[in-house]
Amino acid sequence: MKKLVSIMVTMVMMTVMLTGCGGSSSDSVIKFGTNAEFPPFEYVTAAGVLGEFDGIDMAIAKEIGVQTGMEVTMENMEFDSLLIAIENGQIDAAIAGMTIDPERAESVDFSHPYYTATQVMIVDQNSDIKTAADMADKKIVVIQGYTGELCVQDLGYDYEAFKKGTEAILELNNGKCDVVVLDSATAKKYVKDNPNLKIVEDPSAFEAEEYGIAVKKGNTELLNKINTVIDKMLADGTISELGAKYSENE
Ligand code: GLN
């Protein structure tokens, strides 16, 4: 009898240790951050897949929660703040159509790539811009901190940076600028909503970019979990289905 009691006490203690783990439940929650200004990857809507958030990335984040058995929360913040929020522990991961680039990879670790994009030029239907070089004497608008800004910097052209894609498109619609440089899928979405605009591509000027989920440097435990889900969603076609679905509907 004594032995049984001591086994039970040990079991209770083990359960407390396993589930309690320092008295916090943070091990079972993934705190994601995004910038919900980037359709079809993330945007705010009345009833999204994750609360008020919807889009390809939001559906991926939700699936990461389902497949890891972890709770998923989503915090909306400025794109510029995402990497800092990871570094200071405010969020565990950023899912934001974020291009994997060497400079960002110095401060965070990236998951396997899950989407390939490129920068494109959004112009008026009547624009004479046909290549990136044609932007030389034009008024260029980019979104602050996006890879599009870096591309225009690399090309050596002057530009104006706006905080949101919608503000940049408004500027173009009002004739206050000639071209907006932006990621391809998001550009397509805006052009679909604005029939007076068109997309001009120049693959010789803009390299392919790959999106990844960012986590804190060295957080291999979370990164491995995320990679397992991404690999599965890529292999079984879920991510391309989501791409098609959200590009169609939104
Ligand atoms: N892919 C671009 C970048 O990483 C834009 C991402 C975004 O706005 N969400 O800078």
PDB file of N, CA and C in Angstrom, residues 75-115:
ATOM      1  N   GLU A  75      -1.021  38.770 -33.615  1.00  0.00           N
ATOM      2  CA  GLU A  75      -0.964  40.188 -33.266  1.00  0.00           C
ATOM      3  C   GLU A  75      -0.643  40.998 -34.519  1.00  0.00           C
ATOM      4  N   ASN A  76      -1.422  42.047 -34.733  1.00  0.00           N
ATOM      5  CA  ASN A  76      -1.249  42.898 -35.916  1.00  0.00           C
ATOM      6  C   ASN A  76      -0.339  44.067 -35.564  1.00  0.00           C
ATOM      7  N   MET A  77       0.735  44.228 -36.310  1.00  0.00           N
ATOM      8  CA  MET A  77       1.652  45.341 -36.029  1.00  0.00           C
ATOM      9  C   MET A  77       2.268  45.838 -37.325  1.00  0.00           C
ATOM     10  N   GLU A  78       3.077  46.880 -37.241  1.00  0.00           N
ATOM     11  CA  GLU A  78       3.711  47.398 -38.452  1.00  0.00           C
ATOM     12  C   GLU A  78       4.740  46.386 -38.943  1.00  0.00           C
ATOM     13  N   PHE A  79       4.878  46.308 -40.258  1.00  0.00           N
ATOM     14  CA  PHE A  79       5.822  45.343 -40.844  1.00  0.00           C
ATOM     15  C   PHE A  79       7.228  45.565 -40.288  1.00  0.00           C
ATOM     16  N   ASP A  80       7.588  46.834 -40.169  1.00  0.00           N
ATOM     17  CA  ASP A  80       8.907  47.225 -39.653  1.00  0.00           C
ATOM     18  C   ASP A  80       9.193  46.730 -38.240  1.00  0.00           C
ATOM     19  N   SER A  81       8.127  46.480 -37.469  1.00  0.00           N
ATOM     20  CA  SER A  81       8.298  46.121 -36.053  1.00  0.00           C
ATOM     21  C   SER A  81       8.392  44.622 -35.821  1.00  0.00           C
ATOM     22  N   LEU A  82       8.103  43.823 -36.858  1.00  0.00           N
ATOM     23  CA  LEU A  82       7.991  42.376 -36.649  1.00  0.00           C
ATOM     24  C   LEU A  82       9.286  41.730 -36.145  1.00  0.00           C
ATOM     25  N   LEU A  83      10.395  42.083 -36.768  1.00  0.00           N
ATOM     26  CA  LEU A  83      11.652  41.419 -36.391  1.00  0.00           C
ATOM     27  C   LEU A  83      12.070  41.813 -34.972  1.00  0.00           C
ATOM     28  N   ILE A  84      11.841  43.071 -34.620  1.00  0.00           N
ATOM     29  CA  ILE A  84      12.178  43.539 -33.265  1.00  0.00           C
ATOM     30  C   ILE A  84      11.287  42.824 -32.249  1.00  0.00           C
ATOM     31  N   ALA A  85      10.004  42.654 -32.610  1.00  0.00           N
ATOM     32  CA  ALA A  85       9.065  41.983 -31.698  1.00  0.00           C
ATOM     33  C   ALA A  85       9.483  40.529 -31.451  1.00  0.00           C
ATOM     34  N   ILE A  86      10.087  39.900 -32.452  1.00  0.00           N
ATOM     35  CA  ILE A  86      10.604  38.534 -32.261  1.00  0.00           C
ATOM     36  C   ILE A  86      11.805  38.580 -31.327  1.00  0.00           C
ATOM     37  N   GLU A  87      12.706  39.502 -31.606  1.00  0.00           N
ATOM     38  CA  GLU A  87      13.935  39.579 -30.815  1.00  0.00           C
ATOM     39  C   GLU A  87      13.650  39.855 -29.345  1.00  0.00           C
ATOM     40  N   ASN A  88      12.647  40.722 -29.074  1.00  0.00           N
ATOM     41  CA  ASN A  88      12.388  41.028 -27.655  1.00  0.00           C
ATOM     42  C   ASN A  88      11.341  40.121 -27.016  1.00  0.00           C
ATOM     43  N   GLY A  89      10.894  39.106 -27.751  1.00  0.00           N
ATOM     44  CA  GLY A  89      10.021  38.095 -27.162  1.00  0.00           C
ATOM     45  C   GLY A  89       8.546  38.451 -27.121  1.00  0.00           C
ATOM     46  N   GLN A  90       8.179  39.573 -27.711  1.00  0.00           N
ATOM     47  CA  GLN A  90       6.756  39.965 -27.749  1.00  0.00           C
ATOM     48  C   GLN A  90       5.949  38.955 -28.571  1.00  0.00           C
ATOM     49  N   ILE A  91       6.559  38.456 -29.640  1.00  0.00           N
ATOM     50  CA  ILE A  91       5.938  37.383 -30.438  1.00  0.00           C
ATOM     51  C   ILE A  91       6.960  36.264 -30.631  1.00  0.00           C
ATOM     52  N   ASP A  92       6.445  35.057 -30.932  1.00  0.00           N
ATOM     53  CA  ASP A  92       7.337  33.910 -31.167  1.00  0.00           C
ATOM     54  C   ASP A  92       7.735  33.804 -32.633  1.00  0.00           C
ATOM     55  N   ALA A  93       6.848  34.255 -33.519  1.00  0.00           N
ATOM     56  CA  ALA A  93       7.088  34.066 -34.949  1.00  0.00           C
ATOM     57  C   ALA A  93       6.363  35.143 -35.743  1.00  0.00           C
ATOM     58  N   ALA A  94       6.933  35.481 -36.898  1.00  0.00           N
ATOM     59  CA  ALA A  94       6.283  36.438 -37.807  1.00  0.00           C
ATOM     60  C   ALA A  94       5.893  35.707 -39.078  1.00  0.00           C
ATOM     61  N   ILE A  95       4.617  35.830 -39.441  1.00  0.00           N
ATOM     62  CA  ILE A  95       4.138  35.277 -40.708  1.00  0.00           C
ATOM     63  C   ILE A  95       3.496  36.438 -41.446  1.00  0.00           C
ATOM     64  N   ALA A  96       4.187  36.928 -42.481  1.00  0.00           N
ATOM     65  CA  ALA A  96       3.782  38.207 -43.069  1.00  0.00           C
ATOM     66  C   ALA A  96       4.253  38.342 -44.512  1.00  0.00           C
ATOM     67  N   GLY A  97       4.172  37.266 -45.270  1.00  0.00           N
ATOM     68  CA  GLY A  97       4.667  37.342 -46.653  1.00  0.00           C
ATOM     69  C   GLY A  97       6.094  37.859 -46.671  1.00  0.00           C
ATOM     70  N   MET A  98       6.849  37.451 -45.660  1.00  0.00           N
ATOM     71  CA  MET A  98       8.173  38.043 -45.460  1.00  0.00           C
ATOM     72  C   MET A  98       9.231  37.337 -46.305  1.00  0.00           C
ATOM     73  N   THR A  99       9.896  38.121 -47.119  1.00  0.00           N
ATOM     74  CA  THR A  99      10.946  37.579 -47.973  1.00  0.00           C
ATOM     75  C   THR A  99      12.162  37.200 -47.130  1.00  0.00           C
ATOM     76  N   ILE A 100      12.651  35.981 -47.397  1.00  0.00           N
ATOM     77  CA  ILE A 100      13.863  35.522 -46.709  1.00  0.00           C
ATOM     78  C   ILE A 100      15.029  36.272 -47.336  1.00  0.00           C
ATOM     79  N   ASP A 101      15.672  37.114 -46.557  1.00  0.00           N
ATOM     80  CA  ASP A 101      16.856  37.774 -47.120  1.00  0.00           C
ATOM     81  C   ASP A 101      18.005  37.757 -46.114  1.00  0.00           C
ATOM     82  N   PRO A 102      19.234  37.793 -46.627  1.00  0.00           N
ATOM     83  CA  PRO A 102      20.419  37.574 -45.787  1.00  0.00           C
ATOM     84  C   PRO A 102      20.506  38.556 -44.629  1.00  0.00           C
ATOM     85  N   GLU A 103      20.089  39.808 -44.885  1.00  0.00           N
ATOM     86  CA  GLU A 103      20.195  40.810 -43.828  1.00  0.00           C
ATOM     87  C   GLU A 103      19.236  40.494 -42.678  1.00  0.00           C
ATOM     88  N   ARG A 104      17.982  40.149 -43.028  1.00  0.00           N
ATOM     89  CA  ARG A 104      17.017  39.776 -41.987  1.00  0.00           C
ATOM     90  C   ARG A 104      17.469  38.505 -41.268  1.00  0.00           C
ATOM     91  N   ALA A 105      18.099  37.584 -42.027  1.00  0.00           N
ATOM     92  CA  ALA A 105      18.530  36.308 -41.445  1.00  0.00           C
ATOM     93  C   ALA A 105      19.664  36.483 -40.443  1.00  0.00           C
ATOM     94  N   GLU A 106      20.203  37.699 -40.360  1.00  0.00           N
ATOM     95  CA  GLU A 106      21.204  37.962 -39.322  1.00  0.00           C
ATOM     96  C   GLU A 106      20.541  38.130 -37.964  1.00  0.00           C
ATOM     97  N   SER A 107      19.276  38.562 -37.955  1.00  0.00           N
ATOM     98  CA  SER A 107      18.625  38.801 -36.659  1.00  0.00           C
ATOM     99  C   SER A 107      17.557  37.763 -36.300  1.00  0.00           C
ATOM    100  N   VAL A 108      17.066  37.004 -37.287  1.00  0.00           N
ATOM    101  CA  VAL A 108      16.072  35.955 -37.004  1.00  0.00           C
ATOM    102  C   VAL A 108      16.398  34.704 -37.821  1.00  0.00           C
ATOM    103  N   ASP A 109      15.764  33.585 -37.475  1.00  0.00           N
ATOM    104  CA  ASP A 109      15.886  32.376 -38.296  1.00  0.00           C
ATOM    105  C   ASP A 109      14.622  32.221 -39.127  1.00  0.00           C
ATOM    106  N   PHE A 110      14.778  31.758 -40.365  1.00  0.00           N
ATOM    107  CA  PHE A 110      13.638  31.580 -41.263  1.00  0.00           C
ATOM    108  C   PHE A 110      13.297  30.101 -41.448  1.00  0.00           C
ATOM    109  N   SER A 111      12.008  29.867 -41.623  1.00  0.00           N
ATOM    110  CA  SER A 111      11.524  28.526 -41.950  1.00  0.00           C
ATOM    111  C   SER A 111      11.893  28.193 -43.393  1.00  0.00           C
ATOM    112  N   HIS A 112      11.565  26.966 -43.792  1.00  0.00           N
ATOM    113  CA  HIS A 112      11.669  26.617 -45.210  1.00  0.00           C
ATOM    114  C   HIS A 112      10.781  27.584 -45.992  1.00  0.00           C
ATOM    115  N   PRO A 113      11.186  27.924 -47.208  1.00  0.00           N
ATOM    116  CA  PRO A 113      10.349  28.807 -48.021  1.00  0.00           C
ATOM    117  C   PRO A 113       9.006  28.161 -48.350  1.00  0.00           C
ATOM    118  N   TYR A 114       7.931  28.963 -48.373  1.00  0.00           N
ATOM    119  CA  TYR A 114       6.621  28.380 -48.677  1.00  0.00           C
ATOM    120  C   TYR A 114       5.935  29.047 -49.850  1.00  0.00           C
ATOM    121  N   TYR A 115       6.536  30.139 -50.388  1.00  0.00           N
ATOM    122  CA  TYR A 115       5.881  30.827 -51.508  1.00  0.00           C
ATOM    123  C   TYR A 115       6.946  31.605 -52.280  1.00  0.00           C
TER     124      TYR A 115
END
